[in-house]
PDB file of C-alpha atoms in Angstrom:
ATOM      1  CA  UNK E  79      -7.296 -14.152  -1.218  1.00  0.00           C
ATOM      2  CA  UNK E  80      -3.266 -12.777  -1.300  1.00  0.00           C
ATOM      3  CA  UNK E  81      -1.385 -13.966   1.148  1.00  0.00           C
ATOM      4  CA  UNK E  82       2.650 -13.098   1.607  1.00  0.00           C
ATOM      5  CA  UNK E  83       4.995 -13.874   4.167  1.00  0.00           C
ATOM      6  CA  UNK E  84       6.538 -10.721   3.700  1.00  0.00           C
ATOM      7  CA  UNK E  85       5.526  -8.154   1.156  1.00  0.00           C
ATOM      8  CA  UNK E  86       8.436  -6.797  -0.493  1.00  0.00           C
ATOM      9  CA  UNK E  87       7.203  -2.344  -0.567  1.00  0.00           C
ATOM     10  CA  UNK E  88       9.067  -0.107   1.847  1.00  0.00           C
ATOM     11  CA  UNK E  89       8.024   2.694   2.985  1.00  0.00           C
ATOM     12  CA  UNK E  90      10.956   4.610   0.517  1.00  0.00           C
ATOM     13  CA  UNK E  91       9.719   2.958  -3.018  1.00  0.00           C
ATOM     14  CA  UNK E  92       5.965   5.245  -2.316  1.00  0.00           C
ATOM     15  CA  UNK E  93       6.252   8.232  -4.032  1.00  0.00           C
ATOM     16  CA  UNK E  94       4.743  12.196  -2.012  1.00  0.00           C
ATOM     17  CA  UNK E  95       2.520  10.101   0.326  1.00  0.00           C
ATOM     18  CA  UNK E  96       4.936  11.639   3.045  1.00  0.00           C
ATOM     19  CA  UNK E  97       1.896  12.369   5.923  1.00  0.00           C
ATOM     20  CA  UNK E  98       0.503   9.302   5.614  1.00  0.00           C
ATOM     21  CA  UNK E  99       3.012   7.182   6.224  1.00  0.00           C
ATOM     22  CA  UNK E 100       3.857   8.826   9.427  1.00  0.00           C
ATOM     23  CA  UNK E 101      -0.148   8.604   9.782  1.00  0.00           C
ATOM     24  CA  UNK E 102      -0.016   4.679   8.953  1.00  0.00           C
ATOM     25  CA  UNK E 103       3.156   3.744  10.860  1.00  0.00           C
ATOM     26  CA  UNK E 104       0.916   5.195  14.348  1.00  0.00           C
ATOM     27  CA  UNK E 105      -2.207   3.500  13.779  1.00  0.00           C
ATOM     28  CA  UNK E 106      -1.599   0.055  12.157  1.00  0.00           C
ATOM     29  CA  UNK E 107       2.386  -0.125  12.567  1.00  0.00           C
ATOM     30  CA  UNK E 108       2.689   1.154  16.523  1.00  0.00           C
ATOM     31  CA  UNK E 109       0.119  -1.392  18.052  1.00  0.00           C
ATOM     32  CA  UNK E 110       2.104  -4.233  15.869  1.00  0.00           C
ATOM     33  CA  UNK E 111       5.292  -2.996  17.196  1.00  0.00           C
ATOM     34  CA  UNK E 112       5.382  -0.895  19.904  1.00  0.00           C
ATOM     35  CA  UNK E 113       2.687  -2.340  21.853  1.00  0.00           C
ATOM     36  CA  UNK E 114       3.699  -1.190  25.988  1.00  0.00           C
ATOM     37  CA  UNK E 115       3.910   1.827  24.449  1.00  0.00           C
ATOM     38  CA  UNK E 116      -0.086   1.765  24.327  1.00  0.00           C
ATOM     39  CA  UNK E 117      -0.513   0.440  27.398  1.00  0.00           C
ATOM     40  CA  UNK E 118       1.563   2.803  29.446  1.00  0.00           C
ATOM     41  CA  UNK E 119      -0.674   5.690  28.613  1.00  0.00           C
ATOM     42  CA  UNK E 120      -2.927   3.705  29.110  1.00  0.00           C
ATOM     43  CA  UNK E 121      -5.444   3.584  25.164  1.00  0.00           C
ATOM     44  CA  UNK E 122      -6.384   1.572  23.012  1.00  0.00           C
ATOM     45  CA  UNK E 123      -5.410   1.872  19.394  1.00  0.00           C
ATOM     46  CA  UNK E 124      -7.833   2.155  16.587  1.00  0.00           C
ATOM     47  CA  UNK E 125      -9.179  -1.119  15.626  1.00  0.00           C
ATOM     48  CA  UNK E 126      -9.063  -0.203  12.508  1.00  0.00           C
ATOM     49  CA  UNK E 127      -8.607   2.096   9.599  1.00  0.00           C
ATOM     50  CA  UNK E 128     -10.503   3.336   5.946  1.00  0.00           C
ATOM     51  CA  UNK E 129      -8.152   4.318   3.459  1.00  0.00           C
ATOM     52  CA  UNK E 130      -9.891   6.593   1.462  1.00  0.00           C
ATOM     53  CA  UNK E 131      -9.327   7.961  -2.715  1.00  0.00           C
ATOM     54  CA  UNK E 132      -8.962   7.531  -5.629  1.00  0.00           C
ATOM     55  CA  UNK E 133      -8.002   4.686  -7.697  1.00  0.00           C
ATOM     56  CA  UNK E 134      -4.144   3.823  -7.978  1.00  0.00           C
ATOM     57  CA  UNK E 135      -2.853   6.051  -5.723  1.00  0.00           C
ATOM     58  CA  UNK E 136      -1.028   4.611  -3.280  1.00  0.00           C
ATOM     59  CA  UNK E 137      -4.352   2.906  -0.774  1.00  0.00           C
ATOM     60  CA  UNK E 138      -2.419  -0.820  -1.209  1.00  0.00           C
ATOM     61  CA  UNK E 139       1.002   0.075  -1.121  1.00  0.00           C
ATOM     62  CA  UNK E 140       1.347   1.223   2.044  1.00  0.00           C
ATOM     63  CA  UNK E 141      -0.753  -1.536   3.531  1.00  0.00           C
ATOM     64  CA  UNK E 142       2.266  -3.589   2.103  1.00  0.00           C
ATOM     65  CA  UNK E 143       4.872  -1.167   3.326  1.00  0.00           C
ATOM     66  CA  UNK E 144       3.013  -1.559   6.735  1.00  0.00           C
ATOM     67  CA  UNK E 145       3.096  -5.391   6.699  1.00  0.00           C
ATOM     68  CA  UNK E 146       6.643  -5.021   5.921  1.00  0.00           C
ATOM     69  CA  UNK E 147       8.325  -2.431   8.708  1.00  0.00           C
ATOM     70  CA  UNK E 148       6.067  -5.684  11.002  1.00  0.00           C
ATOM     71  CA  UNK E 149       6.870  -8.667   9.458  1.00  0.00           C
ATOM     72  CA  UNK E 150       3.593  -9.134   9.403  1.00  0.00           C
ATOM     73  CA  UNK E 151       0.960 -11.337   6.612  1.00  0.00           C
ATOM     74  CA  UNK E 152      -0.362  -9.149   4.762  1.00  0.00           C
ATOM     75  CA  UNK E 153      -3.390 -11.190   3.451  1.00  0.00           C
ATOM     76  CA  UNK E 154      -5.777  -8.792   0.436  1.00  0.00           C
ATOM     77  CA  UNK E 155      -8.869 -10.037  -0.075  1.00  0.00           C
ATOM     78  CA  UNK E 156     -11.520  -8.115  -2.265  1.00  0.00           C
ATOM     79  CA  UNK E 157     -14.515  -6.980  -0.402  1.00  0.00           C
ATOM     80  CA  UNK E 158     -16.516  -8.111  -3.437  1.00  0.00           C
ATOM     81  CA  UNK E 159     -15.074 -11.877  -3.018  1.00  0.00           C
ATOM     82  CA  UNK E 160     -17.485 -12.183   0.341  1.00  0.00           C
ATOM     83  CA  UNK E 161     -20.290 -11.236  -2.119  1.00  0.00           C
ATOM     84  CA  UNK E 162     -20.934 -15.089  -3.274  1.00  0.00           C
ATOM     85  CA  UNK E 163     -24.449 -16.836  -4.834  1.00  0.00           C
ATOM     86  CA  UNK E 164     -25.122 -19.339  -1.940  1.00  0.00           C
ATOM     87  CA  UNK E 165     -27.259 -18.509   1.183  1.00  0.00           C
ATOM     88  CA  UNK E 166     -24.445 -18.567   4.007  1.00  0.00           C
ATOM     89  CA  UNK E 167     -20.963 -18.282   2.494  1.00  0.00           C
ATOM     90  CA  UNK E 168     -19.403 -14.126   2.043  1.00  0.00           C
ATOM     91  CA  UNK E 169     -20.267 -14.491   5.604  1.00  0.00           C
ATOM     92  CA  UNK E 170     -18.492 -17.800   5.997  1.00  0.00           C
ATOM     93  CA  UNK E 171     -15.269 -16.634   4.108  1.00  0.00           C
ATOM     94  CA  UNK E 172     -15.834 -13.028   6.846  1.00  0.00           C
ATOM     95  CA  UNK E 173     -15.218 -15.073   9.383  1.00  0.00           C
ATOM     96  CA  UNK E 174     -12.124 -17.153   7.700  1.00  0.00           C
ATOM     97  CA  UNK E 175     -10.604 -14.647   6.998  1.00  0.00           C
ATOM     98  CA  UNK E 176      -9.983 -13.632  10.487  1.00  0.00           C
ATOM     99  CA  UNK E 177      -9.666 -16.546  12.008  1.00  0.00           C
ATOM    100  CA  UNK E 178      -6.686 -17.954   9.218  1.00  0.00           C
ATOM    101  CA  UNK E 179      -4.769 -13.682  10.570  1.00  0.00           C
ATOM    102  CA  UNK E 180      -5.650 -15.224  14.297  1.00  0.00           C
ATOM    103  CA  UNK E 181      -3.292 -18.119  12.629  1.00  0.00           C
ATOM    104  CA  UNK E 182      -0.401 -16.751  11.083  1.00  0.00           C
ATOM    105  CA  UNK E 183       0.002 -13.606  13.531  1.00  0.00           C
ATOM    106  CA  UNK E 184       0.906 -10.971  13.998  1.00  0.00           C
ATOM    107  CA  UNK E 185      -1.068 -10.295  10.729  1.00  0.00           C
ATOM    108  CA  UNK E 186      -2.489  -7.560   8.623  1.00  0.00           C
ATOM    109  CA  UNK E 187      -6.318  -7.332   7.113  1.00  0.00           C
ATOM    110  CA  UNK E 188      -6.601  -5.794   4.311  1.00  0.00           C
ATOM    111  CA  UNK E 189      -9.915  -5.027   2.679  1.00  0.00           C
ATOM    112  CA  UNK E 190     -10.412  -3.772  -0.841  1.00  0.00           C
ATOM    113  CA  UNK E 191     -13.446  -2.352  -2.555  1.00  0.00           C
ATOM    114  CA  UNK E 192     -15.261  -2.501   1.271  1.00  0.00           C
ATOM    115  CA  UNK E 193     -18.068  -1.108   0.637  1.00  0.00           C
ATOM    116  CA  UNK E 194     -18.445  -3.626  -2.337  1.00  0.00           C
ATOM    117  CA  UNK E 195     -20.211  -5.125   1.468  1.00  0.00           C
ATOM    118  CA  UNK E 196     -20.720  -2.626   3.610  1.00  0.00           C
ATOM    119  CA  UNK E 197     -22.483   0.141   1.718  1.00  0.00           C
ATOM    120  CA  UNK E 198     -25.550   2.244   2.974  1.00  0.00           C
ATOM    121  CA  UNK E 199     -28.499  -0.671   3.843  1.00  0.00           C
ATOM    122  CA  UNK E 200     -31.084   0.171   2.236  1.00  0.00           C
ATOM    123  CA  UNK E 201     -34.917  -1.437   3.024  1.00  0.00           C
ATOM    124  CA  UNK E 202     -34.025  -3.897  -0.324  1.00  0.00           C
ATOM    125  CA  UNK E 203     -35.958  -7.268  -0.842  1.00  0.00           C
ATOM    126  CA  UNK E 204     -33.934  -8.825  -3.399  1.00  0.00           C
ATOM    127  CA  UNK E 205     -31.832 -11.859  -2.361  1.00  0.00           C
ATOM    128  CA  UNK E 206     -29.269 -10.586  -3.210  1.00  0.00           C
ATOM    129  CA  UNK E 207     -28.944  -7.374  -1.213  1.00  0.00           C
ATOM    130  CA  UNK E 208     -29.958  -9.549   1.978  1.00  0.00           C
ATOM    131  CA  UNK E 209     -26.782 -11.270   1.358  1.00  0.00           C
ATOM    132  CA  UNK E 210     -24.776  -8.661   0.990  1.00  0.00           C
ATOM    133  CA  UNK E 211     -26.471  -7.388   4.196  1.00  0.00           C
ATOM    134  CA  UNK E 212     -25.816 -10.567   6.375  1.00  0.00           C
ATOM    135  CA  UNK E 213     -22.200 -10.471   5.292  1.00  0.00           C
ATOM    136  CA  UNK E 214     -22.071  -6.393   6.484  1.00  0.00           C
ATOM    137  CA  UNK E 215     -23.159  -8.139   9.581  1.00  0.00           C
ATOM    138  CA  UNK E 216     -20.857 -10.374   9.831  1.00  0.00           C
ATOM    139  CA  UNK E 217     -17.026  -8.038   9.474  1.00  0.00           C
ATOM    140  CA  UNK E 218     -19.272  -5.732  12.305  1.00  0.00           C
ATOM    141  CA  UNK E 219     -19.760  -8.731  14.459  1.00  0.00           C
ATOM    142  CA  UNK E 220     -16.045 -10.214  13.559  1.00  0.00           C
ATOM    143  CA  UNK E 221     -15.357  -6.671  14.328  1.00  0.00           C
ATOM    144  CA  UNK E 222     -16.106  -6.233  17.289  1.00  0.00           C
ATOM    145  CA  UNK E 223     -15.536  -9.514  18.716  1.00  0.00           C
ATOM    146  CA  UNK E 224     -11.352  -8.048  18.423  1.00  0.00           C
ATOM    147  CA  UNK E 225     -10.077  -7.406  21.507  1.00  0.00           C
ATOM    148  CA  UNK E 226      -7.798  -5.035  21.566  1.00  0.00           C
ATOM    149  CA  UNK E 227      -5.860  -6.224  18.311  1.00  0.00           C
ATOM    150  CA  UNK E 228      -1.764  -6.370  19.496  1.00  0.00           C
ATOM    151  CA  UNK E 229      -0.751  -7.899  17.006  1.00  0.00           C
ATOM    152  CA  UNK E 230      -3.273  -8.047  13.899  1.00  0.00           C
ATOM    153  CA  UNK E 231      -3.984  -4.949  11.732  1.00  0.00           C
ATOM    154  CA  UNK E 232      -7.257  -4.249   9.800  1.00  0.00           C
ATOM    155  CA  UNK E 233      -7.294  -2.582   7.340  1.00  0.00           C
ATOM    156  CA  UNK E 234     -10.145  -1.513   4.419  1.00  0.00           C
ATOM    157  CA  UNK E 235     -10.031   0.947   1.708  1.00  0.00           C
ATOM    158  CA  UNK E 236     -12.116   2.109  -1.119  1.00  0.00           C
ATOM    159  CA  UNK E 237     -12.768   4.780  -3.652  1.00  0.00           C
ATOM    160  CA  UNK E 238     -16.459   5.705  -1.643  1.00  0.00           C
ATOM    161  CA  UNK E 239     -16.154   6.593   1.786  1.00  0.00           C
ATOM    162  CA  UNK E 240     -19.289   8.524   1.132  1.00  0.00           C
ATOM    163  CA  UNK E 241     -21.838   5.470   0.387  1.00  0.00           C
ATOM    164  CA  UNK E 242     -20.838   3.579   3.356  1.00  0.00           C
ATOM    165  CA  UNK E 243     -22.351   1.953   5.597  1.00  0.00           C
ATOM    166  CA  UNK E 244     -22.798   4.538   9.082  1.00  0.00           C
ATOM    167  CA  UNK E 245     -22.302   1.215  11.686  1.00  0.00           C
ATOM    168  CA  UNK E 246     -18.928   0.096  10.182  1.00  0.00           C
ATOM    169  CA  UNK E 247     -17.855   3.458  11.212  1.00  0.00           C
ATOM    170  CA  UNK E 248     -18.050   4.533  14.339  1.00  0.00           C
ATOM    171  CA  UNK E 249     -15.413   3.875  17.216  1.00  0.00           C
ATOM    172  CA  UNK E 250     -14.168   0.855  17.794  1.00  0.00           C
ATOM    173  CA  UNK E 251     -14.357  -0.154  13.880  1.00  0.00           C
ATOM    174  CA  UNK E 252     -13.006   1.366  11.707  1.00  0.00           C
ATOM    175  CA  UNK E 253     -12.345   4.039  13.476  1.00  0.00           C
ATOM    176  CA  UNK E 254      -9.960   6.505  11.682  1.00  0.00           C
ATOM    177  CA  UNK E 255      -9.942   7.473   8.747  1.00  0.00           C
ATOM    178  CA  UNK E 256      -6.787   8.399   6.258  1.00  0.00           C
ATOM    179  CA  UNK E 257      -6.722  10.245   2.628  1.00  0.00           C
ATOM    180  CA  UNK E 258      -4.900   9.092  -0.416  1.00  0.00           C
ATOM    181  CA  UNK E 259      -5.105  12.200  -3.241  1.00  0.00           C
ATOM    182  CA  UNK E 260      -4.255  12.191  -6.794  1.00  0.00           C
ATOM    183  CA  UNK E 261      -0.266  13.294  -6.457  1.00  0.00           C
ATOM    184  CA  UNK E 262       1.013  17.217  -6.484  1.00  0.00           C
ATOM    185  CA  UNK E 263       3.403  17.669  -8.084  1.00  0.00           C
ATOM    186  CA  UNK E 264       6.390  17.068  -5.906  1.00  0.00           C
ATOM    187  CA  UNK E 265       4.743  14.048  -5.030  1.00  0.00           C
ATOM    188  CA  UNK E 266       4.554  13.027  -8.568  1.00  0.00           C
ATOM    189  CA  UNK E 267       8.596  13.812  -8.805  1.00  0.00           C
ATOM    190  CA  UNK E 268       8.631  12.072  -6.586  1.00  0.00           C
ATOM    191  CA  UNK E 269       6.841   8.705  -7.157  1.00  0.00           C
ATOM    192  CA  UNK E 270       8.221   9.147 -11.174  1.00  0.00           C
ATOM    193  CA  UNK E 271      12.489   9.228 -10.158  1.00  0.00           C
ATOM    194  CA  UNK E 272      11.589   5.924  -7.903  1.00  0.00           C
ATOM    195  CA  UNK E 273      10.289   4.254 -11.408  1.00  0.00           C
ATOM    196  CA  UNK E 274      13.672   5.958 -13.916  1.00  0.00           C
ATOM    197  CA  UNK E 275      15.478   5.491 -10.849  1.00  0.00           C
ATOM    198  CA  UNK E 276      17.413   1.659 -13.139  1.00  0.00           C
ATOM    199  CA  UNK E 277      16.146   3.197 -16.819  1.00  0.00           C
ATOM    200  CA  UNK E 278      18.708   4.504 -18.627  1.00  0.00           C
ATOM    201  CA  UNK E 279      17.678   7.304 -19.384  1.00  0.00           C
ATOM    202  CA  UNK E 280      19.016  10.178 -22.490  1.00  0.00           C
ATOM    203  CA  UNK E 281      20.248  13.293 -21.029  1.00  0.00           C
ATOM    204  CA  UNK E 282      17.557  15.574 -21.423  1.00  0.00           C
ATOM    205  CA  UNK E 283      14.441  13.689 -19.910  1.00  0.00           C
ATOM    206  CA  UNK E 284      13.485  16.465 -17.382  1.00  0.00           C
ATOM    207  CA  UNK E 285      11.867  14.849 -14.528  1.00  0.00           C
ATOM    208  CA  UNK E 286      10.898  17.746 -13.238  1.00  0.00           C
ATOM    209  CA  UNK E 287       8.969  19.326 -16.351  1.00  0.00           C
ATOM    210  CA  UNK E 288       8.092  15.468 -17.100  1.00  0.00           C
ATOM    211  CA  UNK E 289       5.760  16.253 -13.762  1.00  0.00           C
ATOM    212  CA  UNK E 290       4.184  19.068 -14.498  1.00  0.00           C
ATOM    213  CA  UNK E 291       2.632  17.139 -17.436  1.00  0.00           C
ATOM    214  CA  UNK E 292       1.167  14.542 -15.907  1.00  0.00           C
ATOM    215  CA  UNK E 293      -1.185  16.307 -14.247  1.00  0.00           C
ATOM    216  CA  UNK E 294      -4.188  15.044 -12.421  1.00  0.00           C
ATOM    217  CA  UNK E 295      -2.325  11.516 -13.378  1.00  0.00           C
ATOM    218  CA  UNK E 296      -2.405   9.257 -10.062  1.00  0.00           C
ATOM    219  CA  UNK E 297       0.860   7.199  -8.950  1.00  0.00           C
ATOM    220  CA  UNK E 298      -0.872   4.397 -10.862  1.00  0.00           C
ATOM    221  CA  UNK E 299      -0.565   5.956 -14.000  1.00  0.00           C
ATOM    222  CA  UNK E 300       2.652   7.508 -13.510  1.00  0.00           C
ATOM    223  CA  UNK E 301       4.311   4.302 -12.677  1.00  0.00           C
ATOM    224  CA  UNK E 302       2.292   2.780 -16.448  1.00  0.00           C
ATOM    225  CA  UNK E 303       3.928   5.722 -17.904  1.00  0.00           C
ATOM    226  CA  UNK E 304       7.158   5.373 -16.917  1.00  0.00           C
ATOM    227  CA  UNK E 305       6.560   1.536 -18.180  1.00  0.00           C
ATOM    228  CA  UNK E 306       5.231   2.741 -21.132  1.00  0.00           C
ATOM    229  CA  UNK E 307       8.278   5.270 -22.377  1.00  0.00           C
ATOM    230  CA  UNK E 308      10.432   2.385 -21.835  1.00  0.00           C
ATOM    231  CA  UNK E 309       8.581  -0.285 -24.058  1.00  0.00           C
ATOM    232  CA  UNK E 310       8.481   2.977 -26.647  1.00  0.00           C
ATOM    233  CA  UNK E 311      12.599   2.763 -26.781  1.00  0.00           C
ATOM    234  CA  UNK E 312      12.343  -1.219 -26.692  1.00  0.00           C
ATOM    235  CA  UNK E 313      10.634  -0.697 -30.089  1.00  0.00           C
ATOM    236  CA  UNK E 314      12.672   1.897 -31.745  1.00  0.00           C
ATOM    237  CA  UNK E 315      15.695  -1.218 -31.223  1.00  0.00           C
ATOM    238  CA  UNK E 316      16.900   1.429 -28.876  1.00  0.00           C
ATOM    239  CA  UNK E 317      19.284   1.518 -25.350  1.00  0.00           C
ATOM    240  CA  UNK E 318      17.776   5.407 -23.365  1.00  0.00           C
ATOM    241  CA  UNK E 319      14.926   6.684 -23.481  1.00  0.00           C
ATOM    242  CA  UNK E 320      13.503   9.783 -24.624  1.00  0.00           C
ATOM    243  CA  UNK E 321      11.311  12.788 -23.755  1.00  0.00           C
ATOM    244  CA  UNK E 322       9.590  12.126 -26.206  1.00  0.00           C
ATOM    245  CA  UNK E 323       9.473   9.019 -25.646  1.00  0.00           C
ATOM    246  CA  UNK E 324       7.746  10.193 -22.247  1.00  0.00           C
ATOM    247  CA  UNK E 325       5.212  12.641 -23.945  1.00  0.00           C
ATOM    248  CA  UNK E 326       3.968   9.336 -26.517  1.00  0.00           C
ATOM    249  CA  UNK E 327       3.972   7.710 -22.782  1.00  0.00           C
ATOM    250  CA  UNK E 328       2.063  10.248 -21.257  1.00  0.00           C
ATOM    251  CA  UNK E 329      -0.529  10.950 -24.233  1.00  0.00           C
ATOM    252  CA  UNK E 330      -0.852   7.120 -24.595  1.00  0.00           C
ATOM    253  CA  UNK E 331      -2.342   7.298 -20.941  1.00  0.00           C
ATOM    254  CA  UNK E 332      -3.960  10.199 -20.168  1.00  0.00           C
ATOM    255  CA  UNK E 333      -6.568   9.210 -22.901  1.00  0.00           C
ATOM    256  CA  UNK E 334      -6.251   5.381 -21.211  1.00  0.00           C
ATOM    257  CA  UNK E 335      -7.396   7.399 -18.534  1.00  0.00           C
ATOM    258  CA  UNK E 336     -10.154   9.251 -20.753  1.00  0.00           C
ATOM    259  CA  UNK E 337     -11.527   6.358 -21.569  1.00  0.00           C
ATOM    260  CA  UNK E 338     -11.865   5.035 -18.726  1.00  0.00           C
ATOM    261  CA  UNK E 339     -14.393   7.364 -16.823  1.00  0.00           C
ATOM    262  CA  UNK E 340     -16.603   7.853 -19.955  1.00  0.00           C
ATOM    263  CA  UNK E 341     -15.951   4.448 -19.692  1.00  0.00           C
ATOM    264  CA  UNK E 342     -17.385   4.561 -16.553  1.00  0.00           C
ATOM    265  CA  UNK E 343     -19.701   7.789 -16.719  1.00  0.00           C
ATOM    266  CA  UNK E 344     -21.952   5.802 -19.157  1.00  0.00           C
ATOM    267  CA  UNK E 345     -21.614   2.828 -17.641  1.00  0.00           C
ATOM    268  CA  UNK E 346     -24.021   4.587 -14.048  1.00  0.00           C
ATOM    269  CA  UNK E 347     -26.320   6.285 -15.949  1.00  0.00           C
ATOM    270  CA  UNK E 348     -26.973   2.654 -17.584  1.00  0.00           C
ATOM    271  CA  UNK E 349     -27.074   1.517 -15.183  1.00  0.00           C
ATOM    272  CA  UNK E 350     -28.639   4.508 -12.451  1.00  0.00           C
TER     273      UNK E 350
END
């Protein structure tokens, strides 16, 4: 698992997600920093929140930014790591993650690719499926065992909210859902400004035009565009990044994105 005492990601390093930042502040940050507000009002904060949306849209960045703002230890684990070949090992790992969070409190537990252990349960007899279900049951038990958390935040992330087990999504578990979509044109402008802030750009390199040409790209894709544009300039031994560099970078990143989508589609057809 990944453990950071205080991540260096702040909200100003996240572009195009103003609404999502507000929601995350209300549901995760406030209970950690001002728990007395909830006591005065007489309500319990959400126990767990679920960030959902396409890959590369900023779900991990949001979780790290909350950990930074609250001076919390950031504990990240990819849910597929819970799925082990030995019986009972996945459930043990789940227990250890929650025990570690209690030791390191205040802490944020971030479970990425939650659908790997929390897909809808089927009547299946394979040992692998049964082990995944044991792990899910342990996760549900840990969530149920949490008292109103106070100093521990739990954030899940998935690209496939439609396949999650309903038991995980009921009140008292992951009971607040925040969509993290692909950025619109204004969001793309913000993201490109963040990533080009320290880059040496040619005067003709126009962020507005670049934002218009990068429709359907995620925040991670836009960061890759900026990096690739810089590499094209370095390849030609130039110290300024031109419009042509960005155009070549956009073509390269978009081609890779299309190849990845094609691969996923073919893999889906092949493996059902």
